[in-house]
Short mmCIF file of C-alpha atoms in Angstrom, two decimals:
data_model
loop_
_atom_site.label_atom_id
_atom_site.label_comp_id
_atom_site.label_asym_id
_atom_site.label_seq_id
_atom_site.Cartn_x
_atom_site.Cartn_y
_atom_site.Cartn_z
CA PRO A 1 3.67 -6.71 -26.69
CA ARG A 2 0.04 -7.93 -27.75
CA LEU A 3 -3.42 -6.56 -27.20
CA SER A 4 -5.37 -8.41 -24.83
CA ASN A 5 -8.92 -9.68 -25.63
CA PRO A 6 -11.65 -7.13 -25.05
CA TYR A 7 -12.94 -7.01 -21.67
CA SER A 8 -14.78 -4.59 -19.29
CA LEU A 9 -13.93 -3.40 -15.81
CA PHE A 10 -16.46 -1.63 -13.27
CA ALA A 11 -14.12 0.85 -11.48
CA GLY A 12 -13.68 4.02 -9.77
CA THR A 13 -11.44 6.79 -11.18
CA PRO A 14 -9.39 9.17 -9.17
CA SER A 15 -9.99 12.00 -11.55
CA ARG A 16 -12.33 11.60 -14.68
CA PRO A 17 -10.85 14.55 -16.62
CA PHE A 18 -7.22 13.35 -16.23
CA PHE A 19 -7.18 9.75 -15.26
CA PRO A 20 -10.40 8.08 -16.82
CA ARG A 21 -9.23 4.58 -16.01
CA GLY A 22 -8.86 2.12 -13.27
CA PHE A 23 -5.84 2.07 -10.95
CA LEU A 24 -5.18 -1.00 -8.80
CA TRP A 25 -3.14 1.24 -6.38
CA ASP A 26 -6.16 3.69 -5.76
CA GLU A 27 -9.08 1.43 -6.02
CA GLY A 28 -8.60 -0.04 -2.46
CA PHE A 29 -8.57 3.42 -0.80
CA GLN A 30 -11.51 4.53 -2.94
CA LEU A 31 -13.59 1.44 -1.78
CA LEU A 32 -13.06 2.21 1.72
CA LEU A 33 -15.13 5.16 1.32
CA LEU A 34 -17.72 3.80 -1.24
CA SER A 35 -18.37 0.64 0.93
CA ARG A 36 -19.69 3.08 3.72
CA TRP A 37 -22.15 4.52 1.17
CA ASP A 38 -23.05 1.79 -0.75
CA ALA A 39 -21.81 -1.88 0.23
CA ASP A 40 -23.46 -3.62 -2.65
CA LEU A 41 -21.84 -1.03 -5.32
CA SER A 42 -18.51 -1.41 -3.90
CA MET A 43 -18.81 -5.35 -3.99
CA ASP A 44 -19.71 -5.04 -7.63
CA VAL A 45 -16.40 -3.11 -8.08
CA LEU A 46 -14.61 -5.68 -6.01
CA ARG A 47 -16.06 -8.52 -8.02
CA SER A 48 -15.05 -6.87 -11.35
CA TRP A 49 -11.56 -6.15 -10.37
CA TYR A 50 -10.90 -9.65 -9.13
CA HIS A 51 -12.34 -11.13 -12.40
CA THR A 52 -9.59 -9.51 -14.29
CA MET A 53 -7.07 -11.75 -12.36
CA ASP A 54 -5.22 -14.28 -14.43
CA LYS A 55 -4.46 -17.85 -13.52
CA ASN A 56 -1.12 -16.60 -12.08
CA GLY A 57 -2.63 -14.17 -9.61
CA TRP A 58 -1.87 -11.21 -11.61
CA MET A 59 -3.91 -8.05 -12.21
CA ALA A 60 -2.76 -5.15 -14.42
CA ARG A 61 -1.97 -2.10 -12.20
CA GLU A 62 -3.60 0.19 -14.66
CA GLN A 63 -6.57 -0.64 -16.70
CA ILE A 64 -6.43 1.50 -19.76
CA LEU A 65 -9.76 0.43 -21.65
CA GLY A 66 -11.41 2.25 -24.38
CA GLU A 67 -10.42 5.17 -26.49
CA GLU A 68 -11.10 7.90 -23.97
CA ALA A 69 -8.60 6.18 -21.42
CA ARG A 70 -6.07 5.56 -24.13
CA SER A 71 -6.07 9.15 -25.37
CA LYS A 72 -4.71 10.16 -22.01
CA VAL A 73 -1.80 7.68 -21.77
CA PRO A 74 1.42 7.84 -24.08
CA LYS A 75 1.56 4.50 -25.92
CA GLU A 76 4.80 3.69 -24.31
CA PHE A 77 3.08 3.66 -20.87
CA GLN A 78 0.11 1.47 -22.05
CA ILE A 79 1.95 -1.81 -21.94
CA GLN A 80 1.35 -3.79 -18.91
CA TYR A 81 3.85 -6.41 -17.60
CA PRO A 82 2.65 -9.77 -16.29
CA ASN A 83 5.48 -10.05 -13.76
CA PHE A 84 5.01 -6.47 -12.37
CA ALA A 85 2.98 -6.15 -9.18
CA ASN A 86 1.23 -3.28 -7.47
CA PRO A 87 0.18 -2.76 -3.82
CA PRO A 88 -2.68 -5.05 -3.08
CA THR A 89 -5.02 -2.32 -1.67
CA LEU A 90 -8.24 -4.27 -2.54
CA LEU A 91 -7.53 -6.07 0.74
CA PHE A 92 -8.24 -2.93 2.54
CA ALA A 93 -11.63 -3.21 1.22
CA VAL A 94 -11.88 -6.78 1.79
CA GLN A 95 -11.02 -6.38 5.60
CA ALA A 96 -13.48 -3.62 5.96
CA LEU A 97 -16.18 -5.49 4.57
CA VAL A 98 -15.46 -8.56 6.65
CA ASP A 99 -15.03 -6.35 9.89
CA ARG A 100 -18.39 -4.61 9.05
CA LEU A 101 -20.09 -8.15 8.73
CA GLU A 102 -18.75 -9.39 12.00
CA ALA A 103 -20.19 -6.09 13.69
CA VAL A 104 -23.59 -6.24 11.84
CA SER A 105 -25.46 -9.38 10.79
CA THR A 106 -26.93 -8.26 7.56
CA ALA A 107 -28.06 -11.16 5.24
CA GLY A 108 -28.22 -9.28 2.13
CA ILE A 109 -24.51 -7.94 2.45
CA VAL A 110 -23.48 -11.59 3.30
CA ASP A 111 -25.01 -12.82 0.13
CA GLN A 112 -23.63 -10.16 -1.83
CA LEU A 113 -20.24 -10.66 -0.41
CA ALA A 114 -20.33 -14.52 -1.63
CA GLN A 115 -20.94 -13.30 -5.24
CA VAL A 116 -17.68 -11.02 -5.23
CA TYR A 117 -15.55 -14.20 -4.47
CA SER A 118 -17.42 -16.98 -6.28
CA MET A 119 -14.58 -18.27 -8.75
CA GLN A 120 -17.45 -19.70 -10.90
CA GLY A 121 -19.67 -16.64 -10.64
CA ARG A 122 -22.22 -18.73 -8.80
CA HIS A 123 -23.55 -18.14 -5.31
CA ASN A 124 -26.08 -19.47 -3.02
CA SER A 125 -28.96 -16.99 -2.80
CA ALA A 126 -30.39 -18.47 0.35
CA THR A 127 -30.66 -16.19 3.45
CA GLU A 128 -27.57 -16.43 5.45
CA GLN A 129 -27.06 -15.03 8.94
CA THR A 130 -23.28 -15.60 9.03
CA LEU A 131 -20.38 -15.46 6.63
CA THR A 132 -19.95 -19.09 5.92
CA ARG A 133 -16.94 -21.43 5.46
CA GLU A 134 -17.92 -21.78 1.91
CA TYR A 135 -18.02 -17.98 1.11
CA MET A 136 -14.65 -17.57 2.99
CA GLN A 137 -13.00 -20.25 0.73
CA ASP A 138 -14.11 -18.51 -2.26
CA LEU A 139 -12.52 -15.38 -0.97
CA LEU A 140 -9.46 -17.16 0.21
CA GLN A 141 -8.85 -18.54 -3.30
CA TYR A 142 -8.38 -14.92 -4.76
CA SER A 143 -6.34 -13.65 -1.95
CA SER A 144 -4.07 -16.67 -1.77
CA ARG A 145 -3.52 -16.68 -5.62
CA GLN A 146 -2.43 -13.08 -5.43
CA LEU A 147 -0.18 -13.54 -2.45
CA GLU A 148 1.45 -16.52 -4.20
CA PHE A 149 2.10 -14.32 -7.21
CA PHE A 150 3.77 -11.75 -5.19
CA MET A 151 6.01 -14.31 -3.21
CA ARG A 152 6.99 -15.94 -6.53
CA THR A 153 7.56 -13.07 -8.84
CA GLN A 154 8.67 -10.37 -6.60
CA ALA A 155 11.13 -12.35 -4.40
CA GLY A 156 14.67 -10.72 -4.23
CA GLU A 157 18.13 -12.45 -4.05
CA PRO A 158 19.74 -13.36 -0.71
CA LEU A 159 21.92 -10.72 0.57
CA PRO A 160 25.65 -11.46 1.05
CA GLY A 161 26.37 -13.93 3.75
CA SER A 162 22.62 -14.75 4.21
CA LEU A 163 20.39 -17.36 3.21
CA GLU A 164 17.16 -15.14 3.65
CA HIS A 165 15.56 -13.19 0.87
CA GLY A 166 13.25 -10.35 0.77
CA TYR A 167 11.25 -8.73 -2.00
CA ARG A 168 12.09 -6.38 -4.81
CA TRP A 169 9.74 -4.27 -7.00
CA ARG A 170 10.19 -5.20 -10.53
CA GLY A 171 10.06 -2.26 -13.16
CA ARG A 172 12.71 -0.06 -11.43
CA THR A 173 14.52 2.83 -13.15
CA MET A 174 17.07 5.38 -11.82
CA ASP A 175 14.29 7.70 -10.62
CA HIS A 176 11.18 5.90 -10.69
CA THR A 177 9.50 2.72 -8.97
CA LEU A 178 6.11 3.10 -10.72
CA THR A 179 4.97 -0.26 -9.63
CA SER A 180 5.15 0.79 -5.90
CA GLY A 181 2.67 3.40 -6.25
CA ILE A 182 5.13 6.03 -4.94
CA ASP A 183 6.68 6.60 -8.25
CA ASP A 184 9.71 9.11 -7.60
CA TYR A 185 10.41 8.27 -3.94
CA PRO A 186 14.30 7.95 -3.57
CA ARG A 187 15.60 4.36 -3.91
CA ALA A 188 19.08 2.78 -4.42
CA ARG A 189 21.26 4.61 -6.72
CA PRO A 190 21.97 3.04 -9.33
CA PRO A 191 19.08 0.49 -9.51
CA SER A 192 20.29 -3.10 -8.80
CA THR A 193 18.79 -6.51 -9.04
CA ARG A 194 20.04 -7.24 -5.57
CA GLU A 195 18.10 -4.44 -3.81
CA LEU A 196 15.28 -5.27 -1.42
CA HIS A 197 12.31 -2.87 -0.71
CA VAL A 198 10.96 -2.45 2.77
CA ASP A 199 7.64 -1.17 1.54
CA LEU A 200 7.17 -4.39 -0.60
CA PHE A 201 8.05 -6.66 2.31
CA SER A 202 5.67 -4.75 4.39
CA TRP A 203 2.81 -5.45 1.84
CA VAL A 204 3.45 -9.17 1.63
CA THR A 205 3.48 -9.50 5.25
CA TYR A 206 0.20 -7.66 5.48
CA MET A 207 -1.11 -9.99 2.66
CA LEU A 208 -0.05 -12.99 4.86
CA SER A 209 -1.90 -11.49 7.88
CA VAL A 210 -4.99 -11.17 5.98
CA ASP A 211 -4.66 -14.63 4.26
CA THR A 212 -4.25 -16.10 7.81
CA GLU A 213 -7.33 -14.66 9.10
CA LEU A 214 -9.31 -15.97 6.03
CA ALA A 215 -7.61 -19.43 6.23
CA ALA A 216 -8.80 -19.51 9.85
CA PHE A 217 -12.65 -19.66 8.89
CA ALA A 218 -12.52 -21.41 5.64
CA ARG A 219 -13.37 -24.88 5.12
CA ASN A 220 -10.68 -27.41 5.24
CA GLY A 221 -8.39 -24.37 5.96
CA LEU A 222 -6.52 -25.81 8.98
CA GLU A 223 -3.42 -26.85 7.08
CA LEU A 224 -3.26 -23.73 5.03
CA ASN A 225 -3.88 -21.58 8.12
CA GLN A 226 -0.83 -23.40 10.01
CA THR A 227 1.36 -22.57 6.93
CA ARG A 228 0.31 -18.98 6.75
CA GLU A 229 0.90 -18.61 10.49
CA GLN A 230 4.32 -19.90 10.12
CA GLN A 231 5.13 -17.73 7.21
CA LEU A 232 3.74 -14.81 8.88
CA GLU A 233 5.79 -15.37 11.99
CA SER A 234 8.82 -15.72 9.93
CA HIS A 235 8.19 -12.59 7.71
CA LEU A 236 7.56 -10.49 10.91
CA ARG A 237 11.05 -11.60 12.24
CA LEU A 238 12.82 -11.04 8.87
CA LEU A 239 11.29 -7.62 8.53
CA ASP A 240 13.30 -6.48 11.32
CA GLU A 241 16.44 -8.64 10.49
CA LEU A 242 16.66 -7.41 6.99
CA HIS A 243 15.26 -3.83 7.09
CA TRP A 244 15.55 -2.29 10.48
CA ASN A 245 18.70 -0.12 10.82
CA SER A 246 19.60 0.34 14.44
CA GLU A 247 22.18 3.05 13.68
CA ARG A 248 19.50 5.20 12.27
CA ASN A 249 16.51 3.88 14.13
CA MET A 250 14.45 3.38 11.18
CA TYR A 251 13.48 0.84 8.38
CA CYS A 252 15.17 1.10 5.19
CA ASP A 253 15.52 -0.53 1.72
CA VAL A 254 18.71 -2.60 1.27
CA THR A 255 21.04 -2.93 -1.74
CA VAL A 256 24.33 -4.56 -2.32
CA GLN A 257 27.84 -2.90 -3.16
CA PRO A 258 31.48 -4.01 -3.76
CA ARG A 259 33.32 -4.22 -0.52
CA ASP A 260 35.79 -1.41 -0.12
CA GLY A 261 39.36 -2.73 -0.85
CA TYR A 262 38.38 -6.10 -1.65
CA ASP A 263 41.10 -8.19 -3.57
CA GLU A 264 39.75 -11.27 -5.23
CA LEU A 265 43.30 -12.71 -5.32
CA GLU A 266 44.07 -12.11 -1.62
CA ASP A 267 40.65 -11.82 0.24
CA GLU A 268 38.38 -14.48 1.30
CA GLY A 269 34.59 -14.33 1.58
CA GLU A 270 32.12 -12.31 -0.22
CA SER A 271 33.18 -9.62 -2.82
CA GLU A 272 30.03 -7.66 -2.00
CA GLU A 273 28.35 -6.43 1.04
CA SER A 274 24.84 -5.23 1.87
CA VAL A 275 24.17 -1.75 2.91
CA PHE A 276 21.05 0.19 3.92
CA VAL A 277 19.35 2.77 1.81
CA CYS A 278 17.74 5.05 4.04
CA HIS A 279 15.31 7.95 3.11
CA LYS A 280 12.96 9.12 5.92
CA GLY A 281 9.50 9.32 4.64
CA TYR A 282 6.53 7.05 3.68
CA VAL A 283 8.79 4.11 2.67
CA SER A 284 10.32 3.93 5.95
CA LEU A 285 6.92 4.19 7.60
CA PHE A 286 5.10 1.19 6.00
CA PRO A 287 5.82 -1.47 8.68
CA MET A 288 3.87 0.68 11.06
CA LEU A 289 1.19 1.93 8.49
CA LEU A 290 0.21 -1.74 7.85
CA GLY A 291 0.08 -2.51 11.65
CA LEU A 292 3.11 -4.80 11.62
CA VAL A 293 5.06 -3.13 14.64
CA PRO A 294 3.90 -4.39 18.16
CA PRO A 295 2.70 -1.60 20.28
CA GLU A 296 5.20 -2.23 22.95
CA SER A 297 8.15 -2.13 20.59
CA PRO A 298 10.77 0.53 21.05
CA LYS A 299 10.84 0.81 17.38
CA LEU A 300 7.46 2.20 17.40
CA GLY A 301 8.77 5.14 19.53
CA HIS A 302 11.39 6.00 17.00
CA ILE A 303 8.77 6.01 14.14
CA LEU A 304 6.42 8.05 15.98
CA ASP A 305 9.21 10.52 16.88
CA MET A 306 10.11 10.74 13.29
CA ILE A 307 6.45 11.48 12.38
CA GLU A 308 6.24 14.25 15.01
CA ASP A 309 9.48 15.95 14.07
CA PRO A 310 8.76 19.13 12.26
CA ASP A 311 12.37 19.05 10.83
CA GLU A 312 11.56 15.50 9.17
CA LEU A 313 8.08 14.71 8.26
CA TRP A 314 5.63 16.85 10.44
CA SER A 315 3.82 19.89 8.86
CA GLU A 316 0.82 21.70 9.79
CA PHE A 317 -0.91 20.52 6.95
CA GLY A 318 -0.20 16.82 7.02
CA ILE A 319 2.64 14.37 7.05
CA ARG A 320 5.15 15.08 4.35
CA SER A 321 6.22 12.22 1.79
CA LEU A 322 9.84 12.76 2.39
CA SER A 323 11.95 14.47 5.14
CA THR A 324 13.03 17.99 4.74
CA GLN A 325 16.52 16.66 5.66
CA ASP A 326 16.60 14.23 2.76
CA GLU A 327 19.08 15.11 -0.14
CA PHE A 328 16.24 14.43 -2.68
CA TYR A 329 13.57 16.60 -0.91
CA GLY A 330 11.66 18.76 -3.41
CA LYS A 331 14.14 17.68 -6.27
CA GLY A 332 13.22 16.36 -9.49
CA GLU A 333 9.71 16.07 -10.40
CA ASP A 334 8.87 16.27 -6.82
CA TYR A 335 5.82 14.06 -6.75
CA TRP A 336 6.53 11.84 -3.78
CA ARG A 337 9.54 13.86 -2.46
CA GLY A 338 7.76 15.97 0.02
CA PRO A 339 4.06 16.65 -1.14
CA ILE A 340 1.40 15.59 1.39
CA TRP A 341 -0.84 12.75 0.09
CA ILE A 342 -3.98 11.86 1.79
CA ASN A 343 -4.17 8.21 1.49
CA ILE A 344 -0.86 7.70 3.34
CA ASN A 345 -1.98 10.32 5.98
CA TYR A 346 -5.20 8.19 6.23
CA LEU A 347 -3.15 5.06 6.89
CA VAL A 348 -1.32 6.86 9.49
CA LEU A 349 -4.34 7.74 11.47
CA SER A 350 -6.00 4.36 10.74
CA SER A 351 -3.03 2.50 12.13
CA LEU A 352 -2.71 4.80 15.13
CA HIS A 353 -6.37 4.35 15.77
CA LYS A 354 -6.53 0.67 15.34
CA HIS A 355 -3.13 -0.41 16.83
CA TYR A 356 -1.36 2.11 19.09
CA MET A 357 -3.76 4.56 20.97
CA SER A 358 -5.24 2.12 23.65
CA GLY A 359 -2.08 0.29 25.01
CA GLY A 360 1.54 0.14 25.26
CA PRO A 361 4.30 2.65 26.29
CA HIS A 362 3.68 4.85 23.24
CA GLN A 363 -0.02 5.42 23.64
CA GLU A 364 0.27 8.89 24.92
CA GLN A 365 2.35 10.20 21.79
CA ALA A 366 0.16 8.08 19.59
CA ASN A 367 -3.01 9.94 20.77
CA ARG A 368 -1.29 13.26 20.44
CA ILE A 369 -0.13 12.68 16.95
CA TYR A 370 -3.48 11.34 16.01
CA ASN A 371 -5.60 14.37 17.32
CA ARG A 372 -3.22 16.90 15.99
CA LEU A 373 -2.74 15.33 12.53
CA ARG A 374 -6.44 14.48 11.96
CA GLN A 375 -7.04 18.21 12.73
CA ASN A 376 -4.67 19.74 10.68
CA LEU A 377 -5.62 17.38 7.71
CA VAL A 378 -9.25 18.26 8.01
CA ARG A 379 -8.79 21.94 8.45
CA ASN A 380 -6.44 22.37 5.42
CA ILE A 381 -8.49 20.20 2.97
CA LEU A 382 -11.75 22.05 3.87
CA ASP A 383 -9.79 25.33 3.67
CA GLN A 384 -8.59 24.38 0.20
CA PHE A 385 -11.95 23.16 -0.81
CA ARG A 386 -13.78 26.65 0.33
CA GLN A 387 -10.96 28.58 -1.78
CA THR A 388 -10.88 26.56 -4.96
CA ARG A 389 -14.04 24.27 -4.86
CA PHE A 390 -11.72 21.24 -5.43
CA PHE A 391 -10.28 18.27 -3.70
CA TRP A 392 -6.74 18.11 -4.94
CA GLU A 393 -4.29 15.38 -5.85
CA GLN A 394 -1.70 16.38 -3.27
CA TYR A 395 -1.04 19.28 -0.73
CA ASN A 396 2.01 21.45 -0.65
CA PRO A 397 3.97 20.74 2.39
CA HIS A 398 5.07 24.34 3.04
CA ASP A 399 1.63 26.33 2.84
CA GLY A 400 -0.83 23.62 2.29
CA HIS A 401 -2.21 24.74 -0.92
CA GLY A 402 -3.72 22.21 -3.31
CA GLN A 403 -1.60 21.06 -6.32
CA GLY A 404 -1.25 18.47 -9.01
CA THR A 405 -4.57 17.22 -10.75
CA HIS A 406 -7.86 18.64 -9.87
CA PRO A 407 -10.60 17.79 -9.33
CA PHE A 408 -9.50 14.61 -7.70
CA THR A 409 -12.16 12.84 -5.73
CA GLY A 410 -10.29 9.65 -5.40
CA TRP A 411 -8.42 8.89 -2.18
CA THR A 412 -8.43 12.70 -1.17
CA SER A 413 -12.23 11.96 -0.36
CA LEU A 414 -10.94 9.79 2.50
CA VAL A 415 -11.09 13.08 4.38
CA VAL A 416 -14.88 12.16 4.89
CA LEU A 417 -13.92 8.88 6.80
CA ILE A 418 -11.27 11.01 8.79
CA MET A 419 -13.97 13.48 9.84
CA ALA A 420 -16.34 10.52 10.89
CA GLU A 421 -13.12 8.65 12.47
CA LYS A 422 -14.04 5.43 10.49
CA TYR A 423 -11.28 3.49 9.84
#
């Protein structure tokens, strides 16, 4: 390892006393709220983050800058690897800003948005009434560079008997996939370089959908847009082919294991076979969380049933991170193995509100879940705030009490947007 050259980052922190540094995974969620309060400030943060991107499209998932930040992180965890990805949540903020610009024509905001994505730090200060193709082209360069980084460095190997490949988070250990953001969520045991991760496949597919939207408006973006549309269509198909388990009616990770009874001297064909790795919880929800499941799909019904089942994910305080029926529920460090996290619950509400409450055969169930979940989250977070005067990192799935780091005014503050129904 070597030290990077000195640089600065203007970013939010989820908890200044405990996490005085920038987290790529957290920042996109934090900006959803910040952009509602101060759009210019949020765009300054976006600009600062994107200016840390290297020529390959990589950004360090943790920005441990300065003595204060380094004092909180053991040295062995300070190293950042340029082939390790992290969820591209900044695109949430990008999409929210673009949606806002489409709804409200505000020349000052348009001009500021141009500054965020100017590759050379230049922008046109003339008053603009619309988001021009030139501005969209600057934005597209960043999003495309990051997308290509993901597709190149996180690609998995084809499964036995298949030419298709998915994606695999780098940096796996037996009990942790820190790069995924959901650190100790159960994965394949033992880890394998042949495994494929459904949440990462969902992130790449979401990136393609955002890139497709941006390319449609960019100057000379027709050819790129056609390519992205084809890639998006292919990924939506492969998401189901690779990761939907029709026996369990859920999306799952996949890994490879030796075929039972295979004799290399007598048997033909592959010596290995692919198997699903299924753990009901946040990972299995990602295709729905990112709006990749069509409203009319029967798969959506199975996902909503899983969410609403009190023996699986449902609690009176929010959606659990892992099913109570899972063998790893509440085990180990129990970080993402049961506790309720507000960022994922926000994504559940946001996805229901945007994609599934106004059409399709599941809209009645989607509305019921949305209303009950929103009420439960707001009530419990405010109850805990009144009792402790803190927002908490996570909430207990059995009695709702706040636990983990506090004060934690990072993504837990999304409760404000949940109250306002701003997604």
